[in-house]
XYZ file of C-alpha atoms in Angstrom:
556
model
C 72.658 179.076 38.961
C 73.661 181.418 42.143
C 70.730 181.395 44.682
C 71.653 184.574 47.029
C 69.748 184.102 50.398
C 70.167 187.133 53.270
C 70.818 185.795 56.552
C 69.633 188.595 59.254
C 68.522 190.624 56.566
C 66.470 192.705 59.385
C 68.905 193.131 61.575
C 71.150 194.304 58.622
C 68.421 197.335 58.144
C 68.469 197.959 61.936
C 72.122 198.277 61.656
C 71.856 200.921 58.564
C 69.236 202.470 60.493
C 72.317 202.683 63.762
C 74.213 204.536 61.085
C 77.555 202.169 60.687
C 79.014 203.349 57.939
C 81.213 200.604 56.879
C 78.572 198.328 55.880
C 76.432 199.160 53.411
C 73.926 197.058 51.208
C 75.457 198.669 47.992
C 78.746 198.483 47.006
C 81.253 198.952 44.654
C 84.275 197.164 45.633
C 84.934 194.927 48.375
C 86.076 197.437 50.311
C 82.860 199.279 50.812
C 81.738 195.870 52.592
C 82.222 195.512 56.330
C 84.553 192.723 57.514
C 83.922 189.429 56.718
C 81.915 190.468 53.810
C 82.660 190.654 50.006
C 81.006 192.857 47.094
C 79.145 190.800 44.741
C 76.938 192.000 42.092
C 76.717 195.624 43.937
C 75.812 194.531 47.353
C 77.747 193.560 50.076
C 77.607 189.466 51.284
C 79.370 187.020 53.405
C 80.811 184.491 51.245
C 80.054 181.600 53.367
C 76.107 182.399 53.021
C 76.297 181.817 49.169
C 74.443 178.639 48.702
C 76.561 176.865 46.206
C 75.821 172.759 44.543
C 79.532 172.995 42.986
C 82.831 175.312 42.287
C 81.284 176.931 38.819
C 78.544 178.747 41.951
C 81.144 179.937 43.486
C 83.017 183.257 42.814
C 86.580 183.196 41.863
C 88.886 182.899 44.602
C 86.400 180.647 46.116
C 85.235 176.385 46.340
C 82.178 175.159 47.156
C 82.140 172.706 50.467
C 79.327 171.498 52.809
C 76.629 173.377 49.823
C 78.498 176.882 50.976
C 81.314 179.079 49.009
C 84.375 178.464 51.043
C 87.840 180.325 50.417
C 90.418 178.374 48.551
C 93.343 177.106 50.514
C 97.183 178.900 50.133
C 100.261 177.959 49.638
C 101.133 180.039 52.622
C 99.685 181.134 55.982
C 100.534 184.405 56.268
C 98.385 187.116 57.574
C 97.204 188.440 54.275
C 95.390 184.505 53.915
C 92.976 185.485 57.193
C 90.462 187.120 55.189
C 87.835 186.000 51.955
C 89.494 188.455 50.145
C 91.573 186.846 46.507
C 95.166 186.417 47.736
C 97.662 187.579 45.020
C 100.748 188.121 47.136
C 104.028 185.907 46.822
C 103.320 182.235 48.927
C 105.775 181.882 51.354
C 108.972 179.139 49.479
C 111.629 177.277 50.987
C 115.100 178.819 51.485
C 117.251 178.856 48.146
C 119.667 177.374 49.888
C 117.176 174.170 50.993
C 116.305 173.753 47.245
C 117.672 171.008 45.025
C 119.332 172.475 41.786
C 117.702 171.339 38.566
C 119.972 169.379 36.507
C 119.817 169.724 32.522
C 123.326 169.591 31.915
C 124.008 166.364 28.989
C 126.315 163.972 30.594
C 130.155 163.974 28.817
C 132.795 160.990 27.803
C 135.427 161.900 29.610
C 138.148 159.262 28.246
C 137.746 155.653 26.125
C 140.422 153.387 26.327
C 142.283 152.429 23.829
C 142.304 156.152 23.062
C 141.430 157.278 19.343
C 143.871 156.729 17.006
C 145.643 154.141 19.186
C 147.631 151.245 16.836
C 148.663 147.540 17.637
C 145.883 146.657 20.310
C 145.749 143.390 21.476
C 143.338 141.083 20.395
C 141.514 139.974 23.567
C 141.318 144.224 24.566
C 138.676 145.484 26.692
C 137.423 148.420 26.068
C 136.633 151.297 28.834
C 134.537 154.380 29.089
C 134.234 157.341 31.449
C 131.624 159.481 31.918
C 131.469 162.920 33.618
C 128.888 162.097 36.135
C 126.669 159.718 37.338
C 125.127 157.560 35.190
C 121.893 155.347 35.004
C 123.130 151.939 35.352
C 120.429 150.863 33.557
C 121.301 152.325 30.098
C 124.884 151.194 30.437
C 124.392 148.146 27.604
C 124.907 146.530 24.695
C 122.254 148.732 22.885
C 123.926 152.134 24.059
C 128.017 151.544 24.323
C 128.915 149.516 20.730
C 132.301 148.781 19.345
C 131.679 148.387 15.221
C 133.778 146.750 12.849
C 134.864 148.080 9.318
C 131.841 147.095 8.032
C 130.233 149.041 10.338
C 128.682 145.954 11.781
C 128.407 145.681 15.575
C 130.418 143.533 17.855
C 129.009 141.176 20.249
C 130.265 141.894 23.546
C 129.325 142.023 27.193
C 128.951 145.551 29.132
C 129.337 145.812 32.398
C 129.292 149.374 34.460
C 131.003 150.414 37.796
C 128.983 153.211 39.614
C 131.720 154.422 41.943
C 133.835 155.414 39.133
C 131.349 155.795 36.357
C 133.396 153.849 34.239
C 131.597 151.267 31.445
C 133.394 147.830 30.543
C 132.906 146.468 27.039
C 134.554 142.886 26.382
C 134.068 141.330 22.709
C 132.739 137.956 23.183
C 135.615 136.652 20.617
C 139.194 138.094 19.926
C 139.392 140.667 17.586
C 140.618 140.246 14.139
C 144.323 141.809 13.694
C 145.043 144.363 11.213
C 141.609 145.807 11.800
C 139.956 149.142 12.053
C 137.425 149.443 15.458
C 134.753 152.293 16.432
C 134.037 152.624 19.810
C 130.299 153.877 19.638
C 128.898 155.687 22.956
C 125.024 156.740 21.777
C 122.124 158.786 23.252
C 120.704 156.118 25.108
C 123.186 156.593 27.718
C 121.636 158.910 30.612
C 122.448 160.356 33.870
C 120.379 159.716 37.028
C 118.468 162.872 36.009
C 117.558 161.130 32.636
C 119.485 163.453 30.618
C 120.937 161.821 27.620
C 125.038 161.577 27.026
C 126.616 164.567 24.764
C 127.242 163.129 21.245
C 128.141 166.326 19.432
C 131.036 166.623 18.804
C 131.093 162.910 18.749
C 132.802 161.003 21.292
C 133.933 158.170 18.969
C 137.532 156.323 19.230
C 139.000 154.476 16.484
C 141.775 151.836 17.162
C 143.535 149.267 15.003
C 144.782 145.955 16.315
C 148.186 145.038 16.370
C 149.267 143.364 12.624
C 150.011 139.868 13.860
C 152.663 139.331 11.254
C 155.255 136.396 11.673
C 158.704 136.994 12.331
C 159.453 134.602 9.523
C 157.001 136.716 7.165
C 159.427 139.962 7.414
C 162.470 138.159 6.974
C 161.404 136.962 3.637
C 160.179 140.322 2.864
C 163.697 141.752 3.244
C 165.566 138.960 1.977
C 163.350 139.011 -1.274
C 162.645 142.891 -1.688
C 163.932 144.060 -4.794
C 166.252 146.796 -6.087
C 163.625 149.097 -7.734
C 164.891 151.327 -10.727
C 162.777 154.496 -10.664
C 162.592 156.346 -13.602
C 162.275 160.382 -13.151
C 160.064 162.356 -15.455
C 161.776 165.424 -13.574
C 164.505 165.931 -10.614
C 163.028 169.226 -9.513
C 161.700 169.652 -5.807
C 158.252 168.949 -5.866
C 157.950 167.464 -9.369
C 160.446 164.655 -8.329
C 157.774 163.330 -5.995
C 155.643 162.433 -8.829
C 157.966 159.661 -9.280
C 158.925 158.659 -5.518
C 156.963 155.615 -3.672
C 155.944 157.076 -0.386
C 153.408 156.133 2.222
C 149.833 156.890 1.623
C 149.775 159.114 4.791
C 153.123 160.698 3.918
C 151.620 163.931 5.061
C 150.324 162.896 8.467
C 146.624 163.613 7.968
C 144.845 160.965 7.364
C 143.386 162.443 4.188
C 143.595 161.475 0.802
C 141.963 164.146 -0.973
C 145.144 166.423 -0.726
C 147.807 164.235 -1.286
C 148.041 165.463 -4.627
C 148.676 168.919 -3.390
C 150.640 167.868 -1.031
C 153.171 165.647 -2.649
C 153.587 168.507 -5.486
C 154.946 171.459 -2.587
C 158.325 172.273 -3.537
C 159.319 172.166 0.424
C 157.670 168.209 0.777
C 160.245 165.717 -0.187
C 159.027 162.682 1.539
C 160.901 159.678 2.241
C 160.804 156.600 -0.114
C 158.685 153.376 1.216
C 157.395 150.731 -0.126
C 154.975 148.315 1.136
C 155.383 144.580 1.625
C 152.845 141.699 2.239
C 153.514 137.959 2.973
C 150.642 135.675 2.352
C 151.635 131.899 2.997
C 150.289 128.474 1.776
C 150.816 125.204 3.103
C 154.080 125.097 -0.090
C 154.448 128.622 -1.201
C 155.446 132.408 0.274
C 153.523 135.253 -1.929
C 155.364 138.374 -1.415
C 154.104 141.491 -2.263
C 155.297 144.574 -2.827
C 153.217 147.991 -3.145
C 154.309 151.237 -3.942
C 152.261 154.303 -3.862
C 152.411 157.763 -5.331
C 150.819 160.948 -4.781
C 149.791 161.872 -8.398
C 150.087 159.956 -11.963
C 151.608 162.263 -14.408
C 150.096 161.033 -18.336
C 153.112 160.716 -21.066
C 153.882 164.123 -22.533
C 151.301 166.357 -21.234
C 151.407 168.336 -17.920
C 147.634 166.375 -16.896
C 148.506 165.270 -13.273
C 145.701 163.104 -11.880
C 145.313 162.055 -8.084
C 147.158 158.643 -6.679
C 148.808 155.718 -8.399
C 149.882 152.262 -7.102
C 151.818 149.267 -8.702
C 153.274 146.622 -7.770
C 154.234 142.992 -8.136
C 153.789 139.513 -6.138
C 156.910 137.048 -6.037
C 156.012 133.838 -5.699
C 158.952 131.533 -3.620
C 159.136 127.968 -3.229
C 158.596 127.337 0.769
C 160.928 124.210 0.791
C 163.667 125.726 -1.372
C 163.063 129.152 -0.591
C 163.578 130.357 -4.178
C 161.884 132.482 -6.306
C 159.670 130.516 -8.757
C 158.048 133.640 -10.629
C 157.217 137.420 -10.575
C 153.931 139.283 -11.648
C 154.203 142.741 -11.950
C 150.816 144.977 -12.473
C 150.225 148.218 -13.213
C 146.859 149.540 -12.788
C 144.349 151.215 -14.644
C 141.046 153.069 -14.546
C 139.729 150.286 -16.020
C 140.934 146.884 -16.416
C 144.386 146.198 -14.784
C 147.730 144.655 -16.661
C 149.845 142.033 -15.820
C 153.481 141.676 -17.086
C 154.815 138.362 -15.436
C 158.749 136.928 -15.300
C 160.526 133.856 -14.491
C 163.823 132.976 -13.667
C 165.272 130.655 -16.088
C 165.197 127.641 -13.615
C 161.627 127.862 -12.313
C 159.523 124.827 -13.476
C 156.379 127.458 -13.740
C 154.762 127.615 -17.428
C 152.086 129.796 -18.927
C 148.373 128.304 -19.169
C 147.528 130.987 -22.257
C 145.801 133.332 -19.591
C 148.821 135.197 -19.149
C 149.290 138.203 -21.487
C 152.873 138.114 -21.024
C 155.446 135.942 -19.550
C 158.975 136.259 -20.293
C 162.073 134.365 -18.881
C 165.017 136.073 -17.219
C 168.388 135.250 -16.285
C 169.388 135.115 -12.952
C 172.685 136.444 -14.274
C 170.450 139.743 -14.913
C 169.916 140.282 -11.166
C 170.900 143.178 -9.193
C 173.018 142.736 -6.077
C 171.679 139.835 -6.224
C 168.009 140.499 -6.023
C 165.184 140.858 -8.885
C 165.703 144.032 -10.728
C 162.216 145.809 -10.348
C 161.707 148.878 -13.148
C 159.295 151.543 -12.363
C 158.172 153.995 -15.253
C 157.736 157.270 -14.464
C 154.889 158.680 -14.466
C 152.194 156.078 -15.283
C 154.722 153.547 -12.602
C 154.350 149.721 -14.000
C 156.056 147.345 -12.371
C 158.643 145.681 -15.219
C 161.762 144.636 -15.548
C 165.165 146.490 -15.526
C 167.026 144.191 -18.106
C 163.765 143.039 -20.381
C 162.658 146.035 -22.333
C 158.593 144.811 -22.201
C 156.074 143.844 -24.512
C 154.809 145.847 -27.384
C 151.358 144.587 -27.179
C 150.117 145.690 -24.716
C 152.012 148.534 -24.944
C 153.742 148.615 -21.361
C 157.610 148.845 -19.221
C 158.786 150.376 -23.030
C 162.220 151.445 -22.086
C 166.134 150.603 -22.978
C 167.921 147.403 -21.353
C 169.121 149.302 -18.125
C 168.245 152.327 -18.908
C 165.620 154.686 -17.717
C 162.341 155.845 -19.912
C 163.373 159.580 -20.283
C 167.516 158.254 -20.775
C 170.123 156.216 -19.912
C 170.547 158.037 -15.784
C 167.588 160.015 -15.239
C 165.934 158.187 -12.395
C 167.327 156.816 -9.120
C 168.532 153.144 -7.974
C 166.821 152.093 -4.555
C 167.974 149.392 -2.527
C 165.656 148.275 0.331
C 167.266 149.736 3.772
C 166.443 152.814 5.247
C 164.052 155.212 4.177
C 165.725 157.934 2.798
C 164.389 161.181 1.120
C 165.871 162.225 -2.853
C 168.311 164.473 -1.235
C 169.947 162.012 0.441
C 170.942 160.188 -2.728
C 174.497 159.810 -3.915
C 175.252 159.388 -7.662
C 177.407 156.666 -8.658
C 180.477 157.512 -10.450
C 180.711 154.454 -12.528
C 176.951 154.592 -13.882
C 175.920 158.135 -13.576
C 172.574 156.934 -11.307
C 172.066 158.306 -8.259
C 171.600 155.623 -5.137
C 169.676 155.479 -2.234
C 167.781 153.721 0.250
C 163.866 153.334 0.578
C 162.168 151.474 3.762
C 159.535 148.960 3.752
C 156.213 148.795 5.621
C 153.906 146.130 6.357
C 150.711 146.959 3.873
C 148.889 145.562 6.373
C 149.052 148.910 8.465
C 146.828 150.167 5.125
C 144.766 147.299 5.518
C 144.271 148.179 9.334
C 142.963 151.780 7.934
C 139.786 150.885 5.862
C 137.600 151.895 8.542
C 138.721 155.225 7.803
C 135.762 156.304 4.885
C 134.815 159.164 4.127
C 135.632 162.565 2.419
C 138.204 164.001 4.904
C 140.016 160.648 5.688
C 140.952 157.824 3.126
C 138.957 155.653 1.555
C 136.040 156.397 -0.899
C 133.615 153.267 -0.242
C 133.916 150.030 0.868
C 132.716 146.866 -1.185
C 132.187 143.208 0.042
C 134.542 140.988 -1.568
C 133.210 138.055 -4.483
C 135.843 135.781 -5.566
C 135.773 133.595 -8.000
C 135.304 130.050 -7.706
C 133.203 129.556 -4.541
C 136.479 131.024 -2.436
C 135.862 131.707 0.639
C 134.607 135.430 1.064
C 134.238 135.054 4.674
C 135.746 135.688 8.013
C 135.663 132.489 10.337
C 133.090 133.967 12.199
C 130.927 134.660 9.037
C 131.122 138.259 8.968
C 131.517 139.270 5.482
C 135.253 140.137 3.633
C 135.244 144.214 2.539
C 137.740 145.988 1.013
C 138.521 149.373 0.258
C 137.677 150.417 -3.586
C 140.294 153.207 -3.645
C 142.033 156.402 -1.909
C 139.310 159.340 -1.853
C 139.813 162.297 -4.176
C 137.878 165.259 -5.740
C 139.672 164.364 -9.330
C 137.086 163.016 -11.639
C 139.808 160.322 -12.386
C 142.037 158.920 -10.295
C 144.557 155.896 -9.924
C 143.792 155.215 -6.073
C 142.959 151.560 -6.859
C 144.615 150.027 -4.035
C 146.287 146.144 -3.733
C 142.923 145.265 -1.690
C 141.026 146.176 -5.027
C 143.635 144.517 -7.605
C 142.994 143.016 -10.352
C 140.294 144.129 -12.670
C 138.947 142.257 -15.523
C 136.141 142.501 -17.759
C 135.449 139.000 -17.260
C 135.244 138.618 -13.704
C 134.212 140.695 -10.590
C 136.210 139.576 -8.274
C 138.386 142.474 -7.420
C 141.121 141.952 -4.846
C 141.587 137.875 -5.051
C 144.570 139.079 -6.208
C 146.079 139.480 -3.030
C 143.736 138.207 -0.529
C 143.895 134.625 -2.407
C 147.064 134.644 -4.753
C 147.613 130.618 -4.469
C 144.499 130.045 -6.514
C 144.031 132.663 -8.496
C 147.967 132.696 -9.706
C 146.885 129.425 -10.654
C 144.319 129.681 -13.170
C 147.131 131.748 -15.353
C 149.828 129.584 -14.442
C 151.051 125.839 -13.839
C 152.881 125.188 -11.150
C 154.255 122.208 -10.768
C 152.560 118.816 -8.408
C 152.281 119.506 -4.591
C 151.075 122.968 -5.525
C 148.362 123.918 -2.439
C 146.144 126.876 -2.386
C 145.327 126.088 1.249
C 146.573 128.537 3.798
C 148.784 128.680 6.681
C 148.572 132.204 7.767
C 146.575 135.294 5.270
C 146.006 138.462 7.667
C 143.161 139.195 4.810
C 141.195 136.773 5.864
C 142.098 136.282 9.643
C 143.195 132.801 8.783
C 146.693 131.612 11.151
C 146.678 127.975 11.453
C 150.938 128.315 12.215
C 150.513 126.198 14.903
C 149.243 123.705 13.746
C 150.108 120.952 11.239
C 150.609 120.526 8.224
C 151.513 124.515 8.893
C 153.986 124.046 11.827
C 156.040 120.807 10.371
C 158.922 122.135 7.837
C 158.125 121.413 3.852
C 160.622 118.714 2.843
């Protein structure tokens, strides 16, 4: 409630009585008050005589202090704040030139080091991150900078950050495992000194892969034992040939497995021939694969070309004799996978009845002096160049030396240099053309299966269950996963890779088959006494005890 009290209101009606024009008791504005005064409800009062017990008594523009309406204070003292009346002009600022620029711009990486896509990084690497400003020490962590594994499981590791050069230090608390995949992970919860989180689209993530850590020793043997493959040819024209060509999975550079199919079929790709090798040793026996990949399985007698294919074969060799004691060949299948096994004629290895098939062969029947390995075209099992295969099941069906579509349509390949088709050179005494094809650690493949995903390589990946109570662990406990195959849009594909062989309907243990070949060759095969299924060095499951006896003294 306003209470309005006069002061002087006599001498106010003497003055109206002197005639002064500018103040009069009725108003209709402000400015029809004299100075000092204000127009309020039609008559003309001095602010400061409006009795007032808090602001809401007050008129706008106006507080109440000391039980009186007093003006409210400005920002600025300018003349135009000297009066009661409201002040709407512009307070008086600070220079622009004196004012501190607002920052909202998202802090950037600027480089991570090892860069993405960087191969063969050392084990005991430490990782480093730049920013493009200043940063808030105090989000530089664990929780905000994390290096993942395949699994997508995070690293332990210690962060440390260096404010004159805004550059973060993560250092695993263990070595890294070799052949393996790493994401370096910058998040959100990194922030400038103006709290403005770090830039993550487009995402500032770096993959590396560690360097392979495979023996000298292990790629010797690989040579010394690769075979001379004999690739049967559905067709020699460009394009077509490469149906029936082992290449690398990334023959195309891309890092994506969806197109390989159209890829390997372009008339102007003729990619070189490689196969893949792997040495897994026990404490008495080298198991030697070999891998070869192709962009597209042709099926027999139609013109249905489905994405992918592998096969292969493991060679078993005796570490104190350094002979070949037996050779399992597979090809795979949507389903359940086949084996098609060999001996030489001297190895002491018999069947157990688990084996499907197990023939002998005469060393006599080798090639150059290595194992004659016989691809078919188009569905590619590994078999044998002089043994003709089984009929049940029905697999390797072809003539002694001679190719499934005739005697010299295919190509002879002797492990050397990689060399494309059109580098081949028929011989004159068989009628088959020869060349060359290279061979590649498959533990560069291995290194990729952090790479999931539509546009890069792998579908999914699954944790690995062998049979047995095997170990399905790293030594530090993480968990074994493997790639299930090569991504593709086909609704059926042959991508199955070697870290996903061999399927049975009776077990589940997919990929035991190379990751633990002494015991699982075993339980289809007797070897003879001595035979260990302990191992000396197995990249698959970071296991190298080299060094270290009985590993490091030579098998007598």
């Amino acid at each position: 409630m306003r209470i309005w009290i006069f002061v002087g209101l006599l001498l106010g009606a003497m003055s109206g009585l002197s005639g002064c024009g500018s103040e009069s008791s009725t108003c209709g504005t402000s400015a029809d008050c004299g100075e000092g005064q204000a127009c309020e409800e039609g008559s003309c009062v001095t602010p400061s005589a409006v009795m007032c017990t808090g602001d809401p008594d007050c008129r706008p523009g106006f507080q109440c202090l000391g039980g009186s309406c007093q003006p409210l204070p400005r920002f600025d003292m300018g003349p135009e704040d000297m009066t009661p009346e409201p002040d709407f002009s512009e307070p008086d600022m600070p220079a622009e030139e004196d004012m501190a620029p607002l920052d909202n711009v998202n802090p950037t990486v600027v480089a991570i080091t090892p860069a993405d896509g960087t191969a063969d990084v050392a084990l005991d690497v430490s990782i480093t991150v730049e920013f493009s400003e200043d940063m808030n020490p105090a989000t530089v962590n664990f929780m905000s900078l994390l290096l993942k594994d395949p699994a997508g499981d995070d690293i332990n590791a210690q962060v440390t950050f260096d404010p004159e050069t805004n550059i973060a230090t993560l250092t695993p608390d263990a070595p890294l495992y070799p052949a393996t995949g790493y994401r370096v992970v910058p998040t959100a919860l990194l922030r400038d000194l103006a709290d403005n989180s770090l830039r993550i689209d487009p995402s500032p993530d770096a993959n590396f892969t560690t360097i392979l850590g495979i023996p000298e020793k292990h790629t010797e043997l690989a040579n010394t034992f690769a075979p001379v493959v004999f690739q049967s040819m559905e067709s020699f024209e460009p394009g077509a040939r490469n149906i029936d060509t082992p290449m690398l999975v990334n023959f195309d550079d891309d890092f994506e497995a969806r197109n390989n199919k159209a890829n390997g079929l372009l008339t102007t790709v003729s990619p070189p021939a490689n196969v893949y090798y792997s040495v897994v040793e026990s404490q008495t026996h080298y198991f030697i694969t070999y891998a070869l990949y192709y962009p597209v399985r042709r099926i027999k007698n139609t013109e249905v070309n489905q994405e992918h294919d592998f096969t292969g074969a493991v060679f078993v060799v005796d570490k104190a004799t350094e002979t070949l004691q037996m050779v399992e060949g597979l090809k795979v299948d949507e389903g359940n996978d086949t084996v098609i096994a060999f001996k030489p004629s001297a190895s002491q290895v018999t069947g157990t009845g688990n084996s499907s098939y197990f023939e002998t062969i005469q060393e006599a029947d080798y090639v150059e002096g290595r194992y004659p390995l016989f691809i078919t075209s188009g569905s590619h099992e590994a078999c044998h160049w002089v043994n003709e295969g089984p009929t049940v099941p029905t697999v390797c069906r072809h003539d002694s030396r001679g190719f499934s579509e005739g005697p010299t349509d295919g190509v002879m390949m002797r492990p050397g240099t990689a060399q494309i088709y059109n580098e081949s050179v028929e011989n004159t005494e068989t009628g088959i053309r020869e060349m060359e094809y290279g061979l590649v650690p498959l533990a560069s493949l291995w290194a990729t299966r952090n790479l999931v995903g539509e546009q890069l390589l792998w579908e999914k990946l699954t944790v690995y269950s062998p049979i047995e109570g095997r170990t399905s662990k790293y030594p530090d406990e993480s968990l074994i996963v493997w790639p299930n195959r090569l991504f593709s849009n086909d609704e059926t594909t042959y991508g199955k890779p070697p870290f996903a062989w061999l399927k049975t309907s009776s077990n589940n243990n997919q990929g035991q088959w190379l990751f633990d070949p002494a015991y699982l060759l075993q339980v289809r095969y007797a070897f003879p006494e001595g035979f260990s299924a302990d191992y000396c060095h197995n990249v698959y499951m970071a296991i190298d005890n080299t060094s270290s006896a009985p590993c490091a003294e030579v098998v007598e």
